[in-house]
Amino acid sequence: MISAIILAGGKGKRMNSSISKQFIEIKGKPIIYYTIKKFNDNKKIDNIVVVLSQEEIEYFKENILKKYDLKVDKIVIGGAERQDSVYNGLKSLENTETDIVLIHDGARPFISDRIIEDGIKYASIYGACAPGVMPKDTIKIKEKNNFSIDTPNRESLVSIQTPQVFKFREILECHEKVKMDKVVVTDDTMVVERYGTKVYLYDGEYTNIKVTTPEDLILGEKLI
């Protein structure tokens, strides 16, 4: 079984919006609609879990699922931090037959079938993988007074996207350890790397953007 966890609990402070960013509309439909529909339509995906803040669950059921006739298998309440939300999503799948799990940002609606299917393929081989693209800009490392101290070779840098894809039991066990060790992580590749698993990086797409700022909405309209 292939399961997808879609994280849709972020408030999106940088969006300067009164509603959560995943509910902001692009071309008349909310961002989260496009994200879920991609996974609904992909024949490789057997099971979809959406993680939301508790106060938005009823709104989501009425104004997203019911209105647009989308199908998800579970709605799970998120946690205080992203890693807590992922953990809650993983625990909800513990008693299923899930072999591979994709963990995806709800505000990343332009995911392609190719990225989804490559992720499933490489996770089956390597246990953990993530799509990414080479940064277009030169990256600088700065010190505390904002002076540049180093310029990494761009050829060795990858800007990581989602879905991050894993063998289910392995990512669940690593999240259990992170919780027990009280470690703070910003994404799920860090979780498995901490406990010795190498993450295979495969080609993402520059169009697989995360909608984070108002400028992203302009690009989003073009992409849709």
Tab-separated table of N, CA, C and O in Angstrom, residues 2-7 35 38-39 42 45 82 100-123 128-132 159-166 187-189 199-205 208-210:
chain	number	residue	atom	x	y	z
A	2	ILE	N	0.501	2.199	-0.830
A	2	ILE	CA	1.202	3.492	-0.900
A	2	ILE	C	0.292	4.547	-0.283
A	2	ILE	O	-0.835	4.745	-0.729
A	3	SER	N	0.781	5.217	0.764
A	3	SER	CA	-0.004	6.244	1.446
A	3	SER	C	0.654	7.607	1.296
A	3	SER	O	1.886	7.710	1.228
A	4	ALA	N	-0.167	8.641	1.252
A	4	ALA	CA	0.326	10.022	1.203
A	4	ALA	C	-0.188	10.775	2.419
A	4	ALA	O	-1.375	10.686	2.760
A	5	ILE	N	0.716	11.482	3.082
A	5	ILE	CA	0.345	12.395	4.171
A	5	ILE	C	0.496	13.813	3.637
A	5	ILE	O	1.580	14.210	3.198
A	6	ILE	N	-0.597	14.564	3.647
A	6	ILE	CA	-0.574	15.954	3.173
A	6	ILE	C	-0.706	16.873	4.389
A	6	ILE	O	-1.699	16.819	5.129
A	7	LEU	N	0.311	17.691	4.590
A	7	LEU	CA	0.348	18.598	5.747
A	7	LEU	C	-0.316	19.913	5.392
A	7	LEU	O	0.159	20.639	4.516
A	35	THR	N	-3.698	20.423	-4.599
A	35	THR	CA	-2.763	19.447	-4.025
A	35	THR	C	-3.428	18.085	-3.850
A	35	THR	O	-2.903	17.059	-4.297
A	38	LYS	N	-4.269	16.175	-7.132
A	38	LYS	CA	-3.118	15.508	-7.755
A	38	LYS	C	-2.942	14.090	-7.207
A	38	LYS	O	-2.682	13.143	-7.946
A	39	PHE	N	-3.068	13.947	-5.881
A	39	PHE	CA	-2.904	12.633	-5.256
A	39	PHE	C	-4.139	11.759	-5.482
A	39	PHE	O	-4.022	10.549	-5.632
A	42	ASN	N	-3.743	10.264	-9.001
A	42	ASN	CA	-2.607	9.391	-9.289
A	42	ASN	C	-2.931	7.950	-8.913
A	42	ASN	O	-3.248	7.656	-7.758
A	45	ILE	N	-1.388	5.953	-5.770
A	45	ILE	CA	-1.703	6.313	-4.382
A	45	ILE	C	-2.957	5.575	-3.923
A	45	ILE	O	-4.027	5.692	-4.526
A	82	ARG	N	5.745	21.257	12.923
A	82	ARG	CA	5.606	20.417	11.727
A	82	ARG	C	5.913	18.952	12.040
A	82	ARG	O	5.190	18.057	11.619
A	100	ILE	N	5.003	2.189	1.703
A	100	ILE	CA	5.700	3.424	1.328
A	100	ILE	C	4.808	4.600	1.680
A	100	ILE	O	3.601	4.565	1.433
A	101	VAL	N	5.407	5.644	2.254
A	101	VAL	CA	4.637	6.848	2.592
A	101	VAL	C	5.289	8.080	1.973
A	101	VAL	O	6.512	8.242	2.018
A	102	LEU	N	4.451	8.911	1.378
A	102	LEU	CA	4.894	10.192	0.833
A	102	LEU	C	4.421	11.286	1.776
A	102	LEU	O	3.240	11.324	2.150
A	103	ILE	N	5.320	12.172	2.175
A	103	ILE	CA	4.980	13.281	3.074
A	103	ILE	C	5.108	14.571	2.267
A	103	ILE	O	6.188	14.913	1.779
A	104	HIS	N	3.986	15.281	2.121
A	104	HIS	CA	3.936	16.394	1.166
A	104	HIS	C	3.323	17.645	1.792
A	104	HIS	O	2.402	17.564	2.605
A	105	ASP	N	3.834	18.800	1.364
A	105	ASP	CA	3.296	20.083	1.817
A	105	ASP	C	1.970	20.372	1.120
A	105	ASP	O	1.910	20.361	-0.116
A	106	GLY	N	0.948	20.683	1.900
A	106	GLY	CA	-0.344	21.023	1.315
A	106	GLY	C	-0.289	22.264	0.443
A	106	GLY	O	-1.082	22.414	-0.489
A	107	ALA	N	0.664	23.162	0.726
A	107	ALA	CA	0.797	24.399	-0.039
A	107	ALA	C	1.767	24.252	-1.207
A	107	ALA	O	2.319	25.230	-1.698
A	108	ARG	N	1.972	23.012	-1.649
A	108	ARG	CA	2.818	22.744	-2.825
A	108	ARG	C	1.929	22.051	-3.860
A	108	ARG	O	1.997	20.837	-4.047
A	109	PRO	N	1.073	22.840	-4.549
A	109	PRO	CA	0.010	22.243	-5.365
A	109	PRO	C	0.415	21.838	-6.780
A	109	PRO	O	-0.390	21.233	-7.482
A	110	PHE	N	1.630	22.150	-7.208
A	110	PHE	CA	2.001	21.914	-8.605
A	110	PHE	C	2.865	20.669	-8.772
A	110	PHE	O	3.646	20.551	-9.704
A	111	ILE	N	2.709	19.736	-7.855
A	111	ILE	CA	3.413	18.460	-7.895
A	111	ILE	C	3.016	17.688	-9.154
A	111	ILE	O	1.847	17.674	-9.530
A	112	SER	N	3.991	17.037	-9.773
A	112	SER	CA	3.696	16.272	-10.993
A	112	SER	C	3.606	14.776	-10.686
A	112	SER	O	4.152	14.297	-9.688
A	113	ASP	N	2.942	14.049	-11.566
A	113	ASP	CA	2.879	12.589	-11.434
A	113	ASP	C	4.286	11.987	-11.489
A	113	ASP	O	4.573	11.009	-10.803
A	114	ARG	N	5.152	12.551	-12.304
A	114	ARG	CA	6.515	12.030	-12.430
A	114	ARG	C	7.258	12.103	-11.101
A	114	ARG	O	7.915	11.131	-10.683
A	115	ILE	N	7.136	13.218	-10.379
A	115	ILE	CA	7.809	13.349	-9.082
A	115	ILE	C	7.227	12.345	-8.079
A	115	ILE	O	7.972	11.715	-7.321
A	116	ILE	N	5.912	12.199	-8.060
A	116	ILE	CA	5.271	11.232	-7.158
A	116	ILE	C	5.783	9.814	-7.449
A	116	ILE	O	6.195	9.081	-6.547
A	117	GLU	N	5.770	9.435	-8.705
A	117	GLU	CA	6.105	8.055	-9.074
A	117	GLU	C	7.596	7.759	-8.952
A	117	GLU	O	7.987	6.656	-8.553
A	118	ASP	N	8.440	8.746	-9.247
A	118	ASP	CA	9.882	8.568	-9.010
A	118	ASP	C	10.162	8.413	-7.517
A	118	ASP	O	11.015	7.620	-7.111
A	119	GLY	N	9.437	9.174	-6.701
A	119	GLY	CA	9.615	9.066	-5.251
A	119	GLY	C	9.283	7.675	-4.738
A	119	GLY	O	10.015	7.102	-3.914
A	120	ILE	N	8.190	7.115	-5.217
A	120	ILE	CA	7.794	5.758	-4.820
A	120	ILE	C	8.864	4.756	-5.255
A	120	ILE	O	9.274	3.870	-4.492
A	121	LYS	N	9.339	4.911	-6.489
A	121	LYS	CA	10.347	3.993	-7.033
A	121	LYS	C	11.641	4.039	-6.214
A	121	LYS	O	12.159	3.002	-5.792
A	122	TYR	N	12.149	5.249	-5.952
A	122	TYR	CA	13.444	5.368	-5.274
A	122	TYR	C	13.347	5.025	-3.783
A	122	TYR	O	14.293	4.488	-3.209
A	123	ALA	N	12.204	5.307	-3.157
A	123	ALA	CA	12.037	4.914	-1.754
A	123	ALA	C	12.012	3.393	-1.627
A	123	ALA	O	12.521	2.830	-0.659
A	128	ALA	N	14.689	5.848	1.496
A	128	ALA	CA	14.374	7.262	1.745
A	128	ALA	C	14.834	8.079	0.544
A	128	ALA	O	15.936	7.870	0.024
A	129	CYS	N	13.989	9.020	0.116
A	129	CYS	CA	14.382	9.869	-1.013
A	129	CYS	C	13.599	11.175	-0.967
A	129	CYS	O	12.588	11.296	-0.260
A	130	ALA	N	14.096	12.155	-1.724
A	130	ALA	CA	13.414	13.445	-1.814
A	130	ALA	C	13.780	14.098	-3.139
A	130	ALA	O	14.914	13.964	-3.613
A	131	PRO	N	12.836	14.829	-3.755
A	131	PRO	CA	13.157	15.566	-4.973
A	131	PRO	C	13.825	16.890	-4.621
A	131	PRO	O	13.620	17.441	-3.536
A	132	GLY	N	14.604	17.399	-5.553
A	132	GLY	CA	15.239	18.692	-5.326
A	132	GLY	C	15.753	19.278	-6.622
A	132	GLY	O	15.859	18.589	-7.641
A	159	SER	N	18.204	22.281	-3.470
A	159	SER	CA	17.066	22.851	-2.753
A	159	SER	C	15.975	21.784	-2.686
A	159	SER	O	15.389	21.407	-3.705
A	160	ILE	N	15.718	21.288	-1.473
A	160	ILE	CA	14.842	20.124	-1.297
A	160	ILE	C	13.367	20.517	-1.360
A	160	ILE	O	12.951	21.530	-0.815
A	161	GLN	N	12.603	19.670	-2.035
A	161	GLN	CA	11.160	19.857	-2.160
A	161	GLN	C	10.439	18.699	-1.453
A	161	GLN	O	11.048	17.906	-0.749
A	162	THR	N	9.148	18.648	-1.618
A	162	THR	CA	8.371	17.487	-1.200
A	162	THR	C	7.588	17.002	-2.425
A	162	THR	O	7.440	17.761	-3.386
A	163	PRO	N	7.144	15.729	-2.430
A	163	PRO	CA	7.066	14.812	-1.309
A	163	PRO	C	8.423	14.200	-0.957
A	163	PRO	O	9.217	13.898	-1.838
A	164	GLN	N	8.646	14.051	0.356
A	164	GLN	CA	9.756	13.236	0.827
A	164	GLN	C	9.163	11.842	1.078
A	164	GLN	O	8.109	11.721	1.692
A	165	VAL	N	9.856	10.824	0.580
A	165	VAL	CA	9.230	9.507	0.485
A	165	VAL	C	10.089	8.467	1.213
A	165	VAL	O	11.319	8.481	1.082
A	166	PHE	N	9.428	7.581	1.955
A	166	PHE	CA	10.147	6.661	2.837
A	166	PHE	C	9.464	5.297	2.894
A	166	PHE	O	8.253	5.183	2.669
A	187	ASP	N	12.665	19.087	8.558
A	187	ASP	CA	12.021	18.248	7.549
A	187	ASP	C	12.304	16.785	7.867
A	187	ASP	O	13.033	16.465	8.816
A	188	ASP	N	11.717	15.904	7.074
A	188	ASP	CA	11.759	14.477	7.420
A	188	ASP	C	13.025	13.777	6.957
A	188	ASP	O	13.371	12.727	7.489
A	189	THR	N	13.733	14.355	5.979
A	189	THR	CA	15.022	13.767	5.616
A	189	THR	C	15.986	13.854	6.798
A	189	THR	O	16.784	12.943	7.032
A	199	VAL	N	19.723	9.478	2.319
A	199	VAL	CA	18.563	9.929	1.544
A	199	VAL	C	18.986	10.132	0.094
A	199	VAL	O	19.889	10.931	-0.196
A	200	TYR	N	18.337	9.406	-0.809
A	200	TYR	CA	18.634	9.553	-2.239
A	200	TYR	C	17.919	10.799	-2.765
A	200	TYR	O	16.720	10.983	-2.545
A	201	LEU	N	18.659	11.659	-3.451
A	201	LEU	CA	18.088	12.894	-4.005
A	201	LEU	C	17.879	12.722	-5.505
A	201	LEU	O	18.814	12.408	-6.239
A	202	TYR	N	16.650	12.911	-5.939
A	202	TYR	CA	16.339	12.779	-7.360
A	202	TYR	C	15.823	14.111	-7.904
A	202	TYR	O	15.582	15.053	-7.137
A	203	ASP	N	15.684	14.190	-9.214
A	203	ASP	CA	15.344	15.463	-9.850
A	203	ASP	C	13.935	15.922	-9.490
A	203	ASP	O	12.954	15.213	-9.772
A	204	GLY	N	13.840	17.113	-8.904
A	204	GLY	CA	12.558	17.762	-8.711
A	204	GLY	C	12.242	18.614	-9.933
A	204	GLY	O	12.772	18.385	-11.019
A	205	GLU	N	11.400	19.605	-9.741
A	205	GLU	CA	11.050	20.514	-10.841
A	205	GLU	C	10.946	21.927	-10.282
A	205	GLU	O	10.428	22.121	-9.181
A	208	ASN	N	7.604	23.003	-9.023
A	208	ASN	CA	7.044	22.379	-7.815
A	208	ASN	C	7.268	23.303	-6.611
A	208	ASN	O	7.911	22.949	-5.637
A	209	ILE	N	6.708	24.501	-6.708
A	209	ILE	CA	6.958	25.524	-5.691
A	209	ILE	C	6.033	25.353	-4.487
A	209	ILE	O	4.944	24.791	-4.593
A	210	LYS	N	6.502	25.847	-3.354
A	210	LYS	CA	5.655	25.944	-2.168
A	210	LYS	C	5.114	27.365	-2.114
A	210	LYS	O	5.880	28.329	-2.144
